Amino acid sequence: MSDENMMKDLVSLCKRRGFVFPASDIYGGINGFWDYGPLGVELKNNLRDLWWKWMVLCPPLGPEGTEYAGAPVSMVGLDSSIIQNPKTWEASGHVAGFTDPMVDCRETKLRYRADHLVVYSYLDSTFLFAFNKETSLEDVEKKIHKFAKKRGSENIRQIFELGDFTKVIISDELKDRKYNYHSLDKIVAPDTLEPGTLTEPRQFNLMLDTYPGVIRDEAHKAYLRPETAQGIFLNFKNVLDSSRVKIPFGIAQIGKAFRNEVTPRNFIYRSREFEQMEMEWFCHPSEAKLWRDFWFVERQKFWTAIGLAGENLQMRDHDKDELSHYAKAGYGTADIEYRFPFTAPGFGELEGIAHRCDFDLTQHQKISGQKLEYFDQERNERYIPHVIEPAAGLTRGVLALLAEAYTLDPNRPSGVYLNFHPAVAPKKAAILPLTAKEDHVPAAQKLYMALREDFAVDLDIKQNIGKRYARQDEIGTPYCFTIDDQTNADGTVTARERNTMAQERVSMDRAGEYLREKIKPAKG
Ligand code: ATP
């Protein structure tokens, strides 16, 4: 199956089985917003809770070979407000600089992120072709051939990639070349066959604004946070004054963020409302590299332990020209990337680990006039700590888990199953009486009541057993316990494992223990 079809099937499974629905579905949806259904919210909460456990409740042991080895690192949690004093976003640089270059197509009225467009051409052509960077080479070739045919030219010897649209359009270096590549009237937009329909790139601020209170003018404008991180910096002093943390330590937070994305797309990958899991690690500047490397490894371990293993996960250091203003002076940013079906064979960002230096605290100190320095008693030194930030997308993580889990299997009635790691699966087990008869149902209810305190379990009584197995396969339930005639005789049930469909008899009294052993995520 092509990646494109797989994505279509996954989106349709998500709706059919209650993982993710378009927001405001009955009104035709609203671009860039999604609702999480009965199973989607369980999956998202499981990922959220695992992150919280790994970072806050049970943080990793400090780096080997250092004074921090052998003891858990110091971490506390926070839940800050979505709307903060608007000065926050001036200080952080978001008001001035949180922008994306945007271009419009005059003909189709479609809008594109200029830095997400790639430009192609072919020999003997003065025309250039812009495509979204996820477009396959096959589709690029198809369109260029169509264009050439329409213009009566069949002479396509070689199609070549010129690179990033913004660079091709703006770069002075290219302006000087004989091809005059910067000329917009030679460019064919992604969804037309006519050249010259794209506008110049314009900077577009991604923050959504609102007006708390009764007065709706510029002076009263506030913003929905575009990242959870700033709430942490604003509370740095409060946390220091109210808890007993000492540097190095981290503050972790999970919550909603909002970005007025120019082109929300690829299902929940890029939406306008989403959730982030961010942690700011405050340390002495001389230890920034140590902690950056440490968190980079720890964060990879996390994603691997909950099921994103192997070749679909990739670690990548940012190139110099991709670095944010604050990261330029430091040890840079590295991404943990996942091969999503729509980025394949390429990868898309899942989490970034950035060295933010002392940028944010210094800015907030300057704009608020409040001292945000730290006095380090051991070093007898006063300084603004450096920050290492692992910033992950919770909702983007949900998509990675869904894509990784999606497995075709012609040998089972559902044709597909979700191969979730048991720790993230929305339901850990289903309890299925073989028939709806009196002799199977009471035992099933008893087992359900015994397990539901400790596990998310499903009691499913109606329909034939094959259909019920198929449903559980499609929602990724790792185990099914079936109650049959033998249950009444010897107190055992059939335990069916999702992936292999192998069955074994397990004593009803041991079912809880059996699940507990199976659903633990591997640590480290
Ligand atoms: P991108 O380059 O994909 O726009 P970013 O580099 O702007 O992402 P960060 O600001 O580093 O992203 O945010 C941290 C994480 O938040 C990202 O790794 C991603 O998982 C998630 N994220 C960012 N923007 C969105 C969005 N519009 N929808 C869903 N998740 C997002």
Coordinates of C-alpha atoms in Angstrom, one line a residue, residues 38-494:
P38 CA -13.2 8.0 23.5
L39 CA -10.2 5.9 22.5
G40 CA -8.1 8.9 21.3
V41 CA -8.3 10.6 24.6
E42 CA -7.1 7.4 26.4
L43 CA -4.2 7.0 24.0
K44 CA -3.2 10.7 24.4
N45 CA -3.6 10.5 28.2
N46 CA -1.4 7.4 28.3
L47 CA 1.4 9.1 26.3
R48 CA 1.0 12.2 28.6
D49 CA 1.1 10.1 31.8
L50 CA 4.1 8.1 30.6
W51 CA 6.0 11.3 29.8
W52 CA 5.1 12.8 33.2
K53 CA 6.2 9.6 34.9
W54 CA 9.6 9.5 33.0
M55 CA 10.3 13.2 33.6
V56 CA 8.7 14.2 36.9
L57 CA 7.6 11.3 39.1
C58 CA 10.5 9.0 38.2
P59 CA 13.2 11.1 36.4
P60 CA 16.3 9.4 35.1
L61 CA 19.6 8.9 37.0
G62 CA 22.2 11.6 36.3
P63 CA 25.0 11.2 33.7
E64 CA 27.5 8.4 34.3
G65 CA 31.0 9.5 35.1
T66 CA 29.9 12.8 36.8
E67 CA 29.1 13.9 40.3
Y68 CA 25.4 13.4 39.3
A69 CA 25.7 9.7 38.5
G70 CA 23.6 7.2 40.5
A71 CA 20.9 9.6 41.8
P72 CA 17.7 10.7 40.1
V73 CA 18.0 14.2 38.6
S74 CA 15.9 16.9 40.2
M75 CA 12.6 17.7 38.5
V76 CA 9.3 19.4 39.4
G77 CA 6.1 20.0 37.5
L78 CA 4.0 23.0 36.6
D79 CA 0.7 23.9 35.0
S80 CA 0.8 27.6 34.0
S81 CA -1.9 29.6 32.3
I82 CA -2.5 29.6 28.6
I83 CA -2.9 33.4 28.6
Q84 CA -0.1 35.4 30.2
N85 CA 0.7 39.1 30.4
P86 CA 1.4 40.1 26.7
K87 CA 4.8 41.5 27.7
T88 CA 5.8 37.8 28.0
W89 CA 5.7 37.5 24.2
E90 CA 7.5 40.7 23.6
A91 CA 10.3 39.5 25.9
S92 CA 10.5 36.1 24.3
G93 CA 10.7 37.5 20.8
H94 CA 7.4 36.0 19.6
V95 CA 5.7 39.3 18.9
A96 CA 8.5 40.5 16.6
G97 CA 9.8 37.2 15.3
F98 CA 7.4 34.3 15.5
T99 CA 6.5 34.4 11.9
D100 CA 6.4 32.2 8.9
P101 CA 6.9 33.4 5.3
M102 CA 3.7 32.9 3.4
V103 CA 2.8 33.1 -0.2
D104 CA -0.7 33.1 -1.9
C105 CA -1.7 31.8 -5.2
R106 CA -3.9 34.4 -6.9
E107 CA -5.6 31.8 -9.0
T108 CA -6.5 29.1 -6.6
K109 CA -6.6 31.3 -3.5
L110 CA -4.5 28.6 -1.8
R111 CA -1.9 29.7 0.7
Y112 CA 1.5 28.0 1.2
R113 CA 4.4 28.2 3.7
A114 CA 7.2 29.6 1.5
D115 CA 9.8 27.6 3.4
H116 CA 7.8 24.4 2.8
L117 CA 8.0 24.8 -1.0
V118 CA 10.7 23.2 -3.1
V119 CA 11.5 24.4 -6.6
Y120 CA 12.2 22.2 -9.6
S121 CA 13.0 22.8 -13.2
Y122 CA 14.1 20.9 -16.3
L123 CA 16.7 21.5 -18.9
D124 CA 15.6 23.8 -21.8
S125 CA 12.8 25.3 -19.7
T126 CA 12.7 28.8 -18.4
F127 CA 9.9 27.8 -16.0
L128 CA 10.2 26.8 -12.4
F129 CA 7.8 24.6 -10.5
A130 CA 7.0 24.9 -6.8
F131 CA 5.8 21.9 -4.9
N132 CA 5.1 21.2 -1.2
K133 CA 8.3 19.5 0.0
E134 CA 6.4 16.3 0.8
T135 CA 5.4 15.8 -2.9
S136 CA 6.9 12.6 -4.3
L137 CA 9.4 12.9 -7.2
E138 CA 6.9 10.8 -9.2
D139 CA 4.2 13.5 -8.8
V140 CA 6.7 16.2 -9.6
E141 CA 7.6 14.5 -12.8
K142 CA 3.9 13.9 -13.7
K143 CA 3.0 17.5 -13.4
I144 CA 6.0 18.8 -15.2
H145 CA 5.3 16.5 -18.1
K146 CA 1.7 17.7 -18.2
F147 CA 2.9 21.3 -18.2
A148 CA 5.4 20.7 -21.0
K149 CA 2.8 18.8 -23.1
K150 CA 0.3 21.7 -22.7
R151 CA 2.9 24.1 -24.1
G152 CA 3.8 21.8 -27.0
S153 CA 7.2 20.9 -25.7
E154 CA 8.2 17.3 -25.1
N155 CA 11.8 18.0 -24.7
I156 CA 12.3 17.0 -21.1
R157 CA 15.7 15.6 -20.6
Q158 CA 16.2 15.9 -17.0
I159 CA 14.2 17.3 -14.1
F160 CA 16.3 18.8 -11.3
E161 CA 15.7 20.2 -7.9
L162 CA 16.9 23.8 -7.4
G163 CA 16.0 23.8 -3.7
D164 CA 14.0 25.8 -1.2
F165 CA 11.5 28.3 -2.6
T166 CA 12.5 31.1 -0.2
K167 CA 16.1 30.8 -1.2
V168 CA 15.5 30.5 -4.9
I169 CA 13.3 33.6 -4.8
I170 CA 15.2 35.8 -2.4
S171 CA 18.8 34.8 -2.5
D172 CA 21.1 37.3 -4.1
E173 CA 23.4 34.6 -5.1
L174 CA 20.8 33.1 -7.4
K175 CA 19.6 36.5 -8.6
D176 CA 23.0 36.9 -10.3
R177 CA 22.8 33.6 -12.2
K178 CA 22.0 33.7 -15.8
Y179 CA 18.7 31.8 -15.3
N180 CA 17.2 34.7 -13.4
Y181 CA 15.6 32.3 -11.1
H182 CA 14.2 34.8 -8.7
S183 CA 11.5 35.9 -11.2
L184 CA 8.1 35.1 -9.7
D185 CA 6.3 35.2 -13.1
K186 CA 8.3 32.1 -14.2
I187 CA 7.1 30.0 -11.3
V188 CA 4.2 27.6 -11.5
A189 CA 2.4 27.2 -8.2
P190 CA 1.7 23.7 -6.7
D191 CA -1.9 23.5 -7.7
T192 CA -2.0 25.3 -11.1
L193 CA -0.6 24.8 -14.5
E194 CA -0.2 28.6 -15.1
P195 CA 3.0 30.4 -14.2
G196 CA 3.1 33.7 -12.3
T197 CA 0.2 33.3 -9.9
L198 CA 2.2 33.3 -6.6
T199 CA 2.7 36.5 -4.5
E200 CA 5.9 37.6 -2.9
P201 CA 6.5 35.9 0.4
R202 CA 5.1 37.9 3.4
Q203 CA 5.9 37.4 7.0
F204 CA 2.9 36.2 9.0
N205 CA 2.8 36.1 12.8
L206 CA 1.6 32.8 14.1
M207 CA 0.2 33.8 17.4
L208 CA -3.6 33.7 17.9
D209 CA -4.8 36.8 19.8
T210 CA -7.7 37.5 22.1
Y211 CA -9.0 40.4 24.3
P212 CA -9.6 39.4 27.9
G213 CA -11.9 41.9 29.6
V214 CA -14.4 44.3 28.1
I215 CA -12.2 46.6 26.1
R216 CA -11.2 45.3 22.7
D217 CA -8.4 47.5 21.4
E218 CA -4.7 47.0 20.6
A219 CA -3.7 48.0 24.2
H220 CA -5.7 45.1 25.6
K221 CA -4.7 42.5 23.2
A222 CA -3.4 39.2 24.7
Y223 CA -2.2 36.0 23.1
L224 CA -2.9 32.3 23.4
R225 CA 0.4 30.8 24.2
P226 CA 2.3 29.5 21.1
E227 CA 4.5 27.3 23.4
T228 CA 4.2 26.1 27.0
A229 CA 7.9 26.9 27.7
Q230 CA 7.4 30.6 28.5
G231 CA 5.1 29.8 31.4
I232 CA 8.0 27.9 32.9
F233 CA 10.4 30.9 32.6
L234 CA 7.8 33.2 34.2
N235 CA 7.6 30.9 37.2
F236 CA 11.4 30.2 37.6
K237 CA 11.6 32.5 40.6
N238 CA 8.4 31.3 42.1
V239 CA 9.5 27.7 41.9
L240 CA 13.0 28.6 43.3
D241 CA 11.4 30.5 46.3
S242 CA 8.7 27.9 47.0
S243 CA 10.5 24.6 46.6
R244 CA 13.9 23.2 47.6
V245 CA 15.3 22.7 44.1
K246 CA 18.9 23.6 43.4
I247 CA 20.7 23.9 40.1
P248 CA 20.8 21.7 38.1
F249 CA 17.1 21.0 38.0
G250 CA 14.2 21.0 35.6
I251 CA 10.6 22.2 35.4
A252 CA 8.2 20.2 33.3
Q253 CA 4.9 21.1 31.9
I254 CA 2.3 19.6 29.6
G255 CA -0.5 21.6 28.0
K256 CA -2.2 23.2 25.1
A257 CA -0.4 25.5 22.6
F258 CA -1.9 27.5 19.7
R259 CA -0.4 28.5 16.4
N260 CA -2.1 30.1 13.6
E261 CA -0.3 27.8 11.1
V262 CA -0.4 29.1 7.5
T263 CA -1.2 25.6 6.2
P264 CA -2.4 23.2 8.9
R265 CA -2.2 19.8 7.3
N266 CA -1.3 16.1 7.6
F267 CA -4.1 15.3 10.0
I268 CA -3.0 16.1 13.6
Y269 CA 0.7 16.6 12.6
R270 CA 0.3 20.3 12.1
S271 CA -2.8 21.8 13.7
R272 CA -3.7 25.2 15.1
E273 CA -4.5 23.9 18.6
F274 CA -2.2 21.1 19.9
E275 CA -0.5 19.9 23.0
Q276 CA 3.2 20.0 24.0
M277 CA 5.3 18.3 26.6
E278 CA 8.2 20.6 27.5
M279 CA 10.8 20.7 30.1
E280 CA 13.3 23.5 30.8
W281 CA 16.5 22.2 32.4
F282 CA 18.4 25.0 34.3
C283 CA 22.1 24.5 34.7
H284 CA 25.4 26.2 35.1
P285 CA 26.6 27.5 31.7
S286 CA 29.8 25.3 31.9
E287 CA 27.6 22.2 32.1
A288 CA 25.2 23.0 29.2
K289 CA 26.9 20.6 26.8
L290 CA 26.9 17.8 29.3
W291 CA 23.1 18.2 29.9
R292 CA 22.3 18.7 26.3
D293 CA 23.9 15.4 25.4
F294 CA 22.3 13.7 28.4
W295 CA 18.7 14.8 27.5
F296 CA 19.2 14.0 23.9
V297 CA 19.9 10.3 24.8
E298 CA 17.3 10.1 27.5
R299 CA 14.6 11.4 25.2
Q300 CA 15.4 8.9 22.5
K301 CA 15.2 6.2 25.1
F302 CA 11.7 7.3 26.0
W303 CA 10.3 7.1 22.5
T304 CA 12.0 3.8 21.9
A305 CA 10.6 2.3 25.1
I306 CA 7.0 3.1 24.2
G307 CA 7.2 1.6 20.8
L308 CA 8.8 3.9 18.2
A309 CA 11.7 1.7 17.5
G310 CA 14.0 1.0 14.6
E311 CA 14.3 2.6 11.3
N312 CA 11.4 5.1 11.7
L313 CA 13.2 7.1 14.3
Q314 CA 16.1 9.4 13.4
M315 CA 18.3 11.8 15.3
R316 CA 19.4 14.9 13.5
D317 CA 21.5 18.0 14.4
H318 CA 20.1 21.2 13.0
D319 CA 22.1 22.9 10.3
K320 CA 23.5 26.3 11.4
D321 CA 21.0 28.2 9.2
E322 CA 18.1 26.5 10.8
L323 CA 19.0 27.6 14.3
S324 CA 16.7 29.9 16.3
H325 CA 18.1 33.2 17.4
Y326 CA 18.7 31.9 21.0
A327 CA 20.3 28.7 19.9
K328 CA 23.0 30.3 17.7
A329 CA 25.3 31.1 20.5
G330 CA 25.0 27.7 22.2
Y331 CA 25.5 24.0 21.4
G332 CA 22.7 24.1 18.9
T333 CA 19.5 22.1 18.5
A334 CA 19.0 18.4 17.7
D335 CA 15.8 16.9 16.7
I336 CA 14.3 13.5 17.2
E337 CA 12.5 12.8 14.0
Y338 CA 9.9 10.2 12.9
R339 CA 9.3 8.9 9.5
F340 CA 5.6 9.8 9.1
P341 CA 3.7 8.2 6.1
F342 CA 3.5 11.7 4.5
T343 CA 7.2 12.5 5.0
A344 CA 8.5 9.1 3.9
P345 CA 11.1 8.4 2.8
G346 CA 12.0 11.6 4.7
F347 CA 11.4 12.4 8.4
G348 CA 9.4 15.0 10.4
E349 CA 10.2 16.6 13.7
L350 CA 8.7 14.9 16.8
E351 CA 10.8 16.6 19.5
G352 CA 13.5 19.2 19.5
I353 CA 16.3 19.4 22.1
A354 CA 17.6 23.0 22.2
H355 CA 20.3 24.8 24.1
R356 CA 18.4 28.1 24.8
C357 CA 21.5 29.6 26.6
D358 CA 20.4 32.3 29.1
F359 CA 18.2 34.0 26.4
D360 CA 14.7 33.7 28.0
L361 CA 15.6 34.5 31.6
T362 CA 17.8 37.4 30.5
Q363 CA 15.0 38.8 28.4
H364 CA 12.3 38.4 31.1
Q365 CA 14.7 40.0 33.7
K366 CA 15.2 42.9 31.3
I367 CA 11.6 43.5 30.4
S368 CA 10.0 42.8 33.8
G369 CA 12.7 44.5 35.9
Q370 CA 12.7 41.5 38.3
K371 CA 16.0 39.8 39.2
L372 CA 16.1 36.3 37.8
E373 CA 19.6 35.4 38.7
Y374 CA 20.5 32.4 40.7
F375 CA 22.9 32.4 43.6
D376 CA 24.9 29.2 43.6
Q377 CA 26.0 28.5 47.1
E378 CA 28.4 25.7 46.2
R379 CA 30.2 27.8 43.6
N380 CA 29.7 31.0 45.5
E381 CA 28.6 32.6 42.2
R382 CA 25.6 34.6 41.0
Y383 CA 24.5 33.9 37.4
I384 CA 21.6 33.4 35.0
P385 CA 21.4 29.7 34.3
H386 CA 21.6 28.2 30.9
V387 CA 18.6 26.1 29.7
I388 CA 18.4 22.9 27.8
E389 CA 14.9 22.3 26.5
P390 CA 13.5 19.0 25.3
A391 CA 10.2 20.1 23.6
A392 CA 7.9 17.4 22.3
G393 CA 4.5 17.4 20.7
L394 CA 2.0 15.3 22.6
T395 CA -0.6 15.3 19.8
R396 CA 2.2 14.8 17.2
G397 CA 3.4 11.9 19.4
V398 CA -0.1 10.4 19.2
L399 CA 0.1 10.5 15.4
A400 CA 3.6 8.8 15.5
L401 CA 2.2 6.1 17.8
L402 CA -0.8 5.5 15.5
A403 CA 1.3 5.4 12.3
E404 CA 3.8 3.1 13.9
A405 CA 1.0 0.8 15.1
Y406 CA -0.9 0.6 11.9
T407 CA -0.2 -3.0 10.5
L408 CA -1.9 -4.6 7.6
D409 CA -2.6 -8.3 7.9
P410 CA -4.6 -10.1 5.2
N411 CA -4.9 -13.1 7.5
R412 CA -7.3 -11.6 9.9
P413 CA -10.9 -10.5 9.4
S414 CA -10.2 -6.8 10.2
G415 CA -7.4 -6.8 7.6
V416 CA -5.5 -4.5 9.9
Y417 CA -4.5 -4.2 13.5
L418 CA -2.9 -1.5 15.7
N419 CA 0.3 -2.8 17.1
F420 CA 0.5 -0.4 20.1
H421 CA 3.0 -1.0 22.8
P422 CA 0.7 -2.3 25.6
A423 CA 1.8 0.7 27.8
V424 CA 0.1 3.2 25.4
A425 CA -2.8 1.0 24.2
P426 CA -6.1 2.7 25.1
K427 CA -7.5 -0.6 26.4
K428 CA -5.1 -3.1 28.0
A429 CA -7.5 -6.1 27.7
A430 CA -11.0 -7.0 26.5
I431 CA -13.1 -9.4 28.5
L432 CA -15.2 -11.4 26.1
P433 CA -17.8 -14.0 27.2
L434 CA -17.8 -16.6 24.3
T435 CA -21.6 -16.4 24.1
A436 CA -24.1 -14.0 25.6
K437 CA -25.5 -17.0 27.6
E438 CA -26.0 -17.0 31.3
D439 CA -23.1 -19.4 31.9
H440 CA -20.4 -17.2 30.4
V441 CA -21.6 -13.7 31.2
P442 CA -21.4 -13.7 35.1
A443 CA -17.8 -14.9 35.1
A444 CA -16.9 -12.2 32.5
Q445 CA -18.5 -9.6 34.7
K446 CA -16.7 -10.9 37.7
L447 CA -13.3 -10.7 35.9
Y448 CA -14.1 -7.2 34.6
M449 CA -15.0 -5.9 38.1
A450 CA -11.7 -7.4 39.4
L451 CA -9.5 -5.8 36.7
R452 CA -11.1 -2.4 36.1
E453 CA -9.6 -0.8 39.3
D454 CA -6.1 -1.3 37.9
F455 CA -6.4 -1.5 34.2
A456 CA -8.3 0.1 31.3
V457 CA -10.4 -2.9 30.3
D458 CA -13.4 -3.4 28.0
L459 CA -16.3 -5.7 28.7
D460 CA -17.8 -6.6 25.3
I461 CA -20.7 -9.1 25.3
K462 CA -22.6 -8.7 22.1
Q463 CA -21.9 -10.0 18.5
N464 CA -20.0 -13.2 17.5
I465 CA -16.6 -13.7 18.9
G466 CA -14.8 -13.2 15.5
K467 CA -16.3 -9.7 15.1
R468 CA -15.3 -8.8 18.7
Y469 CA -11.7 -9.9 18.2
A470 CA -11.6 -7.9 14.9
R471 CA -12.8 -4.8 16.8
Q472 CA -10.2 -5.2 19.5
D473 CA -7.5 -5.8 16.9
E474 CA -8.5 -2.5 15.1
I475 CA -8.3 -0.5 18.3
G476 CA -5.0 -2.1 19.3
T477 CA -6.1 -4.0 22.5
P478 CA -3.1 -6.2 23.3
Y479 CA -5.0 -9.0 25.1
C480 CA -8.4 -10.6 25.0
F481 CA -9.6 -12.8 27.8
T482 CA -12.4 -15.1 26.6
I483 CA -14.7 -16.9 29.0
D484 CA -16.0 -20.3 27.8
D485 CA -17.4 -23.6 29.1
Q486 CA -14.0 -24.6 30.5
T487 CA -13.9 -21.4 32.7
N488 CA -16.8 -22.8 34.8
A489 CA -15.0 -26.1 35.1
D490 CA -11.4 -25.0 36.0
G491 CA -11.4 -21.2 36.5
T492 CA -9.2 -20.5 33.5
V493 CA -9.8 -18.2 30.5
T494 CA -8.3 -18.0 27.1

